[in-house]
């Protein structure tokens, strides 16, 4: 079955249903655009790209409540484990993978920073998430960098979730350069319109990206489930 179902909860937080329920970068309670309650999020695996609060805020709560492991970068794993010894935390680093219940998660670099509660939290990452049929690249918070070509060549993601908000990450123009290197079938824009500082016109991004690359842009509506089928 090559079908995956994706729901956007706003910002960089998605639910990816690929046999297992994967929740990325949970930021719900203090997310001004979130429509779901953190109590209602179901997860088998929680994936966290870096330590900034708009990515990790509700990670321990959701992992603990759902008895789900967290997958993240080594130093952030230590800091989270310190706060809750009962949650299983898989620590990986760049090019390293872990298999959790048949889902392979691989850490890749991101051009950004990472801290957690004013402590250094190692390097920020992106995550490659695959069930063996469909591969998704969640880029985390990142600027554009030329090794995105390597990420595209090596992992051949069907879907790339890319920040387009600017200010803290790539904006639309940088994201279009990223798409040219990654060459995903589908691009899902994220990390925009959560706050005024990262306001963007997603429709204009879609128009420009589809004119200038071979990828399709899927604009997500918060809490509207979208099915993708690559077979
Ligand atoms: Ni960040
Ligand atoms: Mn962020």
PDB file of C-alpha atoms and ligand atoms in Angstrom:
ATOM      1  CA  UNK A   1       0.000   0.000   0.000  1.00  0.00           C
ATOM      2  CA  UNK A   2       1.618   3.233  -1.124  1.00  0.00           C
ATOM      3  CA  UNK A   3      -1.009   5.407   0.455  1.00  0.00           C
ATOM      4  CA  UNK A   4      -0.195   7.901   3.186  1.00  0.00           C
ATOM      5  CA  UNK A   5      -2.526  10.297   4.937  1.00  0.00           C
ATOM      6  CA  UNK A   6      -1.184  13.592   6.202  1.00  0.00           C
ATOM      7  CA  UNK A   7      -2.822  16.122   8.480  1.00  0.00           C
ATOM      8  CA  UNK A   8      -1.297  19.522   9.244  1.00  0.00           C
ATOM      9  CA  UNK A   9      -1.747  20.834  12.762  1.00  0.00           C
ATOM     10  CA  UNK A  10      -0.056  24.137  11.857  1.00  0.00           C
ATOM     11  CA  UNK A  11       3.592  25.266  11.885  1.00  0.00           C
ATOM     12  CA  UNK A  12       5.916  22.224  11.525  1.00  0.00           C
ATOM     13  CA  UNK A  13       3.526  19.812  13.224  1.00  0.00           C
ATOM     14  CA  UNK A  14       2.047  17.065  11.068  1.00  0.00           C
ATOM     15  CA  UNK A  15       0.406  13.744  11.607  1.00  0.00           C
ATOM     16  CA  UNK A  16       1.742  11.290   9.044  1.00  0.00           C
ATOM     17  CA  UNK A  17      -0.279   8.091   8.833  1.00  0.00           C
ATOM     18  CA  UNK A  18       1.885   5.537   7.005  1.00  0.00           C
ATOM     19  CA  UNK A  19       0.755   2.403   8.834  1.00  0.00           C
ATOM     20  CA  UNK A  20       1.993   3.990  12.054  1.00  0.00           C
ATOM     21  CA  UNK A  21       0.935   7.410  13.262  1.00  0.00           C
ATOM     22  CA  UNK A  22       3.930   9.718  13.233  1.00  0.00           C
ATOM     23  CA  UNK A  23       3.656  13.161  14.790  1.00  0.00           C
ATOM     24  CA  UNK A  24       6.349  15.695  13.860  1.00  0.00           C
ATOM     25  CA  UNK A  25       7.471  18.721  15.877  1.00  0.00           C
ATOM     26  CA  UNK A  26       4.480  18.915  18.214  1.00  0.00           C
ATOM     27  CA  UNK A  27       3.584  22.515  18.988  1.00  0.00           C
ATOM     28  CA  UNK A  28      -0.100  22.625  19.829  1.00  0.00           C
ATOM     29  CA  UNK A  29      -1.020  24.239  23.125  1.00  0.00           C
ATOM     30  CA  UNK A  30       0.625  27.618  22.495  1.00  0.00           C
ATOM     31  CA  UNK A  31       0.314  27.509  18.719  1.00  0.00           C
ATOM     32  CA  UNK A  32      -2.054  30.350  17.762  1.00  0.00           C
ATOM     33  CA  UNK A  33      -3.275  28.561  14.616  1.00  0.00           C
ATOM     34  CA  UNK A  34      -3.741  25.046  16.024  1.00  0.00           C
ATOM     35  CA  UNK A  35      -7.315  23.754  16.012  1.00  0.00           C
ATOM     36  CA  UNK A  36      -6.773  20.466  17.832  1.00  0.00           C
ATOM     37  CA  UNK A  37      -6.169  19.920  21.548  1.00  0.00           C
ATOM     38  CA  UNK A  38      -2.926  18.227  22.523  1.00  0.00           C
ATOM     39  CA  UNK A  39      -5.020  15.709  24.485  1.00  0.00           C
ATOM     40  CA  UNK A  40      -6.570  14.548  21.208  1.00  0.00           C
ATOM     41  CA  UNK A  41      -3.352  13.889  19.250  1.00  0.00           C
ATOM     42  CA  UNK A  42      -2.693  10.203  18.583  1.00  0.00           C
ATOM     43  CA  UNK A  43       0.895   9.102  18.062  1.00  0.00           C
ATOM     44  CA  UNK A  44       2.899   5.897  17.703  1.00  0.00           C
ATOM     45  CA  UNK A  45       6.137   7.821  17.139  1.00  0.00           C
ATOM     46  CA  UNK A  46       7.036  11.452  17.871  1.00  0.00           C
ATOM     47  CA  UNK A  47       9.775  12.963  15.688  1.00  0.00           C
ATOM     48  CA  UNK A  48      11.472  16.200  16.803  1.00  0.00           C
ATOM     49  CA  UNK A  49      13.877  18.085  14.516  1.00  0.00           C
ATOM     50  CA  UNK A  50      15.420  20.491  17.045  1.00  0.00           C
ATOM     51  CA  UNK A  51      15.055  22.047  20.468  1.00  0.00           C
ATOM     52  CA  UNK A  52      13.263  25.333  19.784  1.00  0.00           C
ATOM     53  CA  UNK A  53       9.995  25.576  21.681  1.00  0.00           C
ATOM     54  CA  UNK A  54       7.875  25.910  18.546  1.00  0.00           C
ATOM     55  CA  UNK A  55       8.989  22.338  17.668  1.00  0.00           C
ATOM     56  CA  UNK A  56       9.410  20.494  20.948  1.00  0.00           C
ATOM     57  CA  UNK A  57       6.791  22.169  23.179  1.00  0.00           C
ATOM     58  CA  UNK A  58       4.318  19.302  23.535  1.00  0.00           C
ATOM     59  CA  UNK A  59       6.647  16.423  22.596  1.00  0.00           C
ATOM     60  CA  UNK A  60       7.062  14.879  26.047  1.00  0.00           C
ATOM     61  CA  UNK A  61       3.364  15.309  26.855  1.00  0.00           C
ATOM     62  CA  UNK A  62       2.226  13.570  23.645  1.00  0.00           C
ATOM     63  CA  UNK A  63       4.879  10.850  23.854  1.00  0.00           C
ATOM     64  CA  UNK A  64       4.036  10.107  27.470  1.00  0.00           C
ATOM     65  CA  UNK A  65       0.267  10.137  26.977  1.00  0.00           C
ATOM     66  CA  UNK A  66       0.449   7.824  23.927  1.00  0.00           C
ATOM     67  CA  UNK A  67       3.302   5.614  25.219  1.00  0.00           C
ATOM     68  CA  UNK A  68       5.119   6.613  22.027  1.00  0.00           C
ATOM     69  CA  UNK A  69       8.900   6.903  21.660  1.00  0.00           C
ATOM     70  CA  UNK A  70      10.561  10.142  20.592  1.00  0.00           C
ATOM     71  CA  UNK A  71      13.172  10.219  17.830  1.00  0.00           C
ATOM     72  CA  UNK A  72      15.499  13.221  17.859  1.00  0.00           C
ATOM     73  CA  UNK A  73      19.106  14.428  17.717  1.00  0.00           C
ATOM     74  CA  UNK A  74      21.486  13.142  20.429  1.00  0.00           C
ATOM     75  CA  UNK A  75      21.964  16.238  22.622  1.00  0.00           C
ATOM     76  CA  UNK A  76      18.276  17.141  22.597  1.00  0.00           C
ATOM     77  CA  UNK A  77      17.504  13.511  23.469  1.00  0.00           C
ATOM     78  CA  UNK A  78      19.657  13.880  26.614  1.00  0.00           C
ATOM     79  CA  UNK A  79      17.896  17.096  27.648  1.00  0.00           C
ATOM     80  CA  UNK A  80      14.438  15.610  27.118  1.00  0.00           C
ATOM     81  CA  UNK A  81      15.370  12.385  28.911  1.00  0.00           C
ATOM     82  CA  UNK A  82      16.480  14.465  31.913  1.00  0.00           C
ATOM     83  CA  UNK A  83      12.966  15.903  32.134  1.00  0.00           C
ATOM     84  CA  UNK A  84      11.149  12.570  31.813  1.00  0.00           C
ATOM     85  CA  UNK A  85      12.851   9.244  32.455  1.00  0.00           C
ATOM     86  CA  UNK A  86       9.757   7.213  31.536  1.00  0.00           C
ATOM     87  CA  UNK A  87       9.665   8.132  27.819  1.00  0.00           C
ATOM     88  CA  UNK A  88      11.718   6.063  25.379  1.00  0.00           C
ATOM     89  CA  UNK A  89      13.941   8.442  23.401  1.00  0.00           C
ATOM     90  CA  UNK A  90      15.921   7.322  20.359  1.00  0.00           C
ATOM     91  CA  UNK A  91      18.966   9.528  19.823  1.00  0.00           C
ATOM     92  CA  UNK A  92      20.362   9.688  16.320  1.00  0.00           C
ATOM     93  CA  UNK A  93      22.776  11.927  14.478  1.00  0.00           C
ATOM     94  CA  UNK A  94      23.350  12.883  10.846  1.00  0.00           C
ATOM     95  CA  UNK A  95      23.154   9.993   8.370  1.00  0.00           C
ATOM     96  CA  UNK A  96      22.177   7.732  11.254  1.00  0.00           C
ATOM     97  CA  UNK A  97      18.870   5.876  11.239  1.00  0.00           C
ATOM     98  CA  UNK A  98      16.632   4.098  13.675  1.00  0.00           C
ATOM     99  CA  UNK A  99      13.867   1.636  12.860  1.00  0.00           C
ATOM    100  CA  UNK A 100      10.827   2.112  15.064  1.00  0.00           C
ATOM    101  CA  UNK A 101       7.967  -0.355  14.465  1.00  0.00           C
ATOM    102  CA  UNK A 102       8.840  -0.674  10.773  1.00  0.00           C
ATOM    103  CA  UNK A 103       9.310   3.042  10.182  1.00  0.00           C
ATOM    104  CA  UNK A 104      12.854   4.080   9.310  1.00  0.00           C
ATOM    105  CA  UNK A 105      13.833   7.542  10.493  1.00  0.00           C
ATOM    106  CA  UNK A 106      17.120   9.102   9.391  1.00  0.00           C
ATOM    107  CA  UNK A 107      18.583  12.396  10.606  1.00  0.00           C
ATOM    108  CA  UNK A 108      19.942  14.841   8.034  1.00  0.00           C
ATOM    109  CA  UNK A 109      21.512  18.278   8.569  1.00  0.00           C
ATOM    110  CA  UNK A 110      19.586  21.518   8.783  1.00  0.00           C
ATOM    111  CA  UNK A 111      21.136  24.959   8.524  1.00  0.00           C
ATOM    112  CA  UNK A 112      19.743  26.514  11.694  1.00  0.00           C
ATOM    113  CA  UNK A 113      20.441  26.506  15.458  1.00  0.00           C
ATOM    114  CA  UNK A 114      19.133  24.497  18.377  1.00  0.00           C
ATOM    115  CA  UNK A 115      18.599  25.240  22.041  1.00  0.00           C
ATOM    116  CA  UNK A 116      16.187  23.947  24.666  1.00  0.00           C
ATOM    117  CA  UNK A 117      15.231  25.969  27.728  1.00  0.00           C
ATOM    118  CA  UNK A 118      18.301  28.193  27.221  1.00  0.00           C
ATOM    119  CA  UNK A 119      20.641  25.208  26.949  1.00  0.00           C
ATOM    120  CA  UNK A 120      22.633  24.215  23.877  1.00  0.00           C
ATOM    121  CA  UNK A 121      20.775  21.329  22.264  1.00  0.00           C
ATOM    122  CA  UNK A 122      23.242  20.050  19.670  1.00  0.00           C
ATOM    123  CA  UNK A 123      22.730  20.527  15.969  1.00  0.00           C
ATOM    124  CA  UNK A 124      19.311  21.026  14.429  1.00  0.00           C
ATOM    125  CA  UNK A 125      18.212  18.400  11.927  1.00  0.00           C
ATOM    126  CA  UNK A 126      15.792  17.406   9.283  1.00  0.00           C
ATOM    127  CA  UNK A 127      14.280  13.920   9.294  1.00  0.00           C
ATOM    128  CA  UNK A 128      13.753  11.369   6.538  1.00  0.00           C
ATOM    129  CA  UNK A 129      10.743   9.217   7.413  1.00  0.00           C
ATOM    130  CA  UNK A 130      10.074   6.070   5.373  1.00  0.00           C
ATOM    131  CA  UNK A 131       7.883   2.975   5.564  1.00  0.00           C
ATOM    132  CA  UNK A 132       9.814   1.373   2.686  1.00  0.00           C
ATOM    133  CA  UNK A 133       7.242   2.498   0.108  1.00  0.00           C
ATOM    134  CA  UNK A 134       6.832   6.212   0.709  1.00  0.00           C
ATOM    135  CA  UNK A 135       9.595   8.540   1.864  1.00  0.00           C
ATOM    136  CA  UNK A 136       9.020  11.934   3.432  1.00  0.00           C
ATOM    137  CA  UNK A 137      11.661  14.584   4.112  1.00  0.00           C
ATOM    138  CA  UNK A 138      10.679  16.892   6.972  1.00  0.00           C
ATOM    139  CA  UNK A 139      13.302  19.620   6.650  1.00  0.00           C
ATOM    140  CA  UNK A 140      12.785  21.116  10.126  1.00  0.00           C
ATOM    141  CA  UNK A 141      13.804  24.747  10.387  1.00  0.00           C
ATOM    142  CA  UNK A 142      16.484  25.415   7.830  1.00  0.00           C
ATOM    143  CA  UNK A 143      18.068  27.830   5.449  1.00  0.00           C
ATOM    144  CA  UNK A 144      18.809  26.578   1.973  1.00  0.00           C
ATOM    145  CA  UNK A 145      22.083  24.670   1.550  1.00  0.00           C
ATOM    146  CA  UNK A 146      23.637  22.842  -1.383  1.00  0.00           C
ATOM    147  CA  UNK A 147      23.762  19.431   0.364  1.00  0.00           C
ATOM    148  CA  UNK A 148      20.004  19.336  -0.158  1.00  0.00           C
ATOM    149  CA  UNK A 149      20.987  17.890  -3.537  1.00  0.00           C
ATOM    150  CA  UNK A 150      22.645  14.985  -1.732  1.00  0.00           C
ATOM    151  CA  UNK A 151      19.539  14.497   0.414  1.00  0.00           C
ATOM    152  CA  UNK A 152      17.466  14.361  -2.778  1.00  0.00           C
ATOM    153  CA  UNK A 153      19.845  11.978  -4.574  1.00  0.00           C
ATOM    154  CA  UNK A 154      20.265   9.639  -1.611  1.00  0.00           C
ATOM    155  CA  UNK A 155      16.766   9.386  -0.137  1.00  0.00           C
ATOM    156  CA  UNK A 156      14.607  10.343  -3.157  1.00  0.00           C
ATOM    157  CA  UNK A 157      11.776  11.729  -1.052  1.00  0.00           C
ATOM    158  CA  UNK A 158       8.272  11.514  -2.502  1.00  0.00           C
ATOM    159  CA  UNK A 159       7.208  14.405  -0.298  1.00  0.00           C
ATOM    160  CA  UNK A 160       9.319  17.280   1.056  1.00  0.00           C
ATOM    161  CA  UNK A 161       7.923  19.379   3.906  1.00  0.00           C
ATOM    162  CA  UNK A 162       9.743  22.694   3.576  1.00  0.00           C
ATOM    163  CA  UNK A 163       9.612  25.895   5.636  1.00  0.00           C
ATOM    164  CA  UNK A 164       8.651  28.969   3.589  1.00  0.00           C
ATOM    165  CA  UNK A 165       8.008  31.532   6.321  1.00  0.00           C
ATOM    166  CA  UNK A 166      11.318  33.410   6.118  1.00  0.00           C
ATOM    167  CA  UNK A 167      12.800  35.342   9.058  1.00  0.00           C
ATOM    168  CA  UNK A 168      13.915  32.186  10.935  1.00  0.00           C
ATOM    169  CA  UNK A 169      14.088  29.843   7.936  1.00  0.00           C
ATOM    170  CA  UNK A 170      13.975  29.755   4.167  1.00  0.00           C
ATOM    171  CA  UNK A 171      11.457  32.028   2.525  1.00  0.00           C
ATOM    172  CA  UNK A 172       9.649  31.184  -0.721  1.00  0.00           C
ATOM    173  CA  UNK A 173      12.578  32.033  -3.042  1.00  0.00           C
ATOM    174  CA  UNK A 174      15.064  29.917  -1.081  1.00  0.00           C
ATOM    175  CA  UNK A 175      12.523  27.089  -0.868  1.00  0.00           C
ATOM    176  CA  UNK A 176      12.224  27.069  -4.680  1.00  0.00           C
ATOM    177  CA  UNK A 177      16.012  26.629  -4.908  1.00  0.00           C
ATOM    178  CA  UNK A 178      15.693  23.803  -2.359  1.00  0.00           C
ATOM    179  CA  UNK A 179      13.018  22.086  -4.483  1.00  0.00           C
ATOM    180  CA  UNK A 180      15.332  22.188  -7.529  1.00  0.00           C
ATOM    181  CA  UNK A 181      17.924  20.226  -5.531  1.00  0.00           C
ATOM    182  CA  UNK A 182      15.639  17.821  -3.646  1.00  0.00           C
ATOM    183  CA  UNK A 183      13.322  17.065  -6.611  1.00  0.00           C
ATOM    184  CA  UNK A 184      10.412  15.662  -4.593  1.00  0.00           C
ATOM    185  CA  UNK A 185       7.143  14.723  -6.293  1.00  0.00           C
ATOM    186  CA  UNK A 186       5.200  16.815  -3.807  1.00  0.00           C
ATOM    187  CA  UNK A 187       6.182  19.822  -1.702  1.00  0.00           C
ATOM    188  CA  UNK A 188       4.204  20.667   1.416  1.00  0.00           C
ATOM    189  CA  UNK A 189       4.954  24.208   2.648  1.00  0.00           C
ATOM    190  CA  UNK A 190       5.146  24.679   6.423  1.00  0.00           C
ATOM    191  CA  UNK A 191       6.374  27.088   9.110  1.00  0.00           C
ATOM    192  CA  UNK A 192       4.420  30.076   7.759  1.00  0.00           C
ATOM    193  CA  UNK A 193       1.394  32.131   8.856  1.00  0.00           C
ATOM    194  CA  UNK A 194       1.717  30.969  12.463  1.00  0.00           C
ATOM    195  CA  UNK A 195       2.858  34.444  13.548  1.00  0.00           C
ATOM    196  CA  UNK A 196       2.920  37.827  11.749  1.00  0.00           C
ATOM    197  CA  UNK A 197       6.693  37.600  11.367  1.00  0.00           C
ATOM    198  CA  UNK A 198       6.425  34.561   9.083  1.00  0.00           C
ATOM    199  CA  UNK A 199       3.459  35.599   6.960  1.00  0.00           C
ATOM    200  CA  UNK A 200       3.604  34.337   3.359  1.00  0.00           C
ATOM    201  CA  UNK A 201       1.316  33.893   0.376  1.00  0.00           C
ATOM    202  CA  UNK A 202       1.281  30.118  -0.102  1.00  0.00           C
ATOM    203  CA  UNK A 203      -0.691  30.371  -3.350  1.00  0.00           C
ATOM    204  CA  UNK A 204       1.955  32.632  -4.876  1.00  0.00           C
ATOM    205  CA  UNK A 205       4.655  30.219  -3.684  1.00  0.00           C
ATOM    206  CA  UNK A 206       2.768  27.335  -5.320  1.00  0.00           C
ATOM    207  CA  UNK A 207       2.403  29.227  -8.610  1.00  0.00           C
ATOM    208  CA  UNK A 208       6.088  30.201  -8.747  1.00  0.00           C
ATOM    209  CA  UNK A 209       7.389  26.813  -7.604  1.00  0.00           C
ATOM    210  CA  UNK A 210       5.271  24.887 -10.103  1.00  0.00           C
ATOM    211  CA  UNK A 211       6.352  27.213 -12.937  1.00  0.00           C
ATOM    212  CA  UNK A 212      10.032  26.875 -12.117  1.00  0.00           C
ATOM    213  CA  UNK A 213      10.374  23.249 -10.939  1.00  0.00           C
ATOM    214  CA  UNK A 214       8.878  19.848 -11.794  1.00  0.00           C
ATOM    215  CA  UNK A 215       7.386  19.362  -8.319  1.00  0.00           C
ATOM    216  CA  UNK A 216       3.755  19.882  -7.320  1.00  0.00           C
ATOM    217  CA  UNK A 217       2.973  22.003  -4.274  1.00  0.00           C
ATOM    218  CA  UNK A 218       0.253  20.793  -1.942  1.00  0.00           C
ATOM    219  CA  UNK A 219      -1.003  23.576   0.288  1.00  0.00           C
ATOM    220  CA  UNK A 220      -2.430  22.014   3.437  1.00  0.00           C
ATOM    221  CA  UNK A 221      -5.436  23.270   5.348  1.00  0.00           C
ATOM    222  CA  UNK A 222      -5.162  22.807   9.084  1.00  0.00           C
ATOM    223  CA  UNK A 223      -6.909  19.595  10.244  1.00  0.00           C
ATOM    224  CA  UNK A 224      -7.988  18.650   6.700  1.00  0.00           C
ATOM    225  CA  UNK A 225      -6.641  15.141   6.002  1.00  0.00           C
ATOM    226  CA  UNK A 226      -4.966  14.747   2.612  1.00  0.00           C
ATOM    227  CA  UNK A 227      -4.352  11.386   0.950  1.00  0.00           C
ATOM    228  CA  UNK A 228      -1.250  10.795  -1.157  1.00  0.00           C
ATOM    229  CA  UNK A 229      -0.848   7.690  -3.313  1.00  0.00           C
ATOM    230  CA  UNK A 230       2.424   7.155  -5.172  1.00  0.00           C
ATOM    231  CA  UNK A 231       1.647   3.816  -6.825  1.00  0.00           C
TER     232      UNK A 231
HETATM  233 NI1  LIG B   1      13.921  26.752  15.128  1.00  0.00          NI
HETATM  234 MN1  LIG B   2      10.744  27.121  14.240  1.00  0.00          MN
END
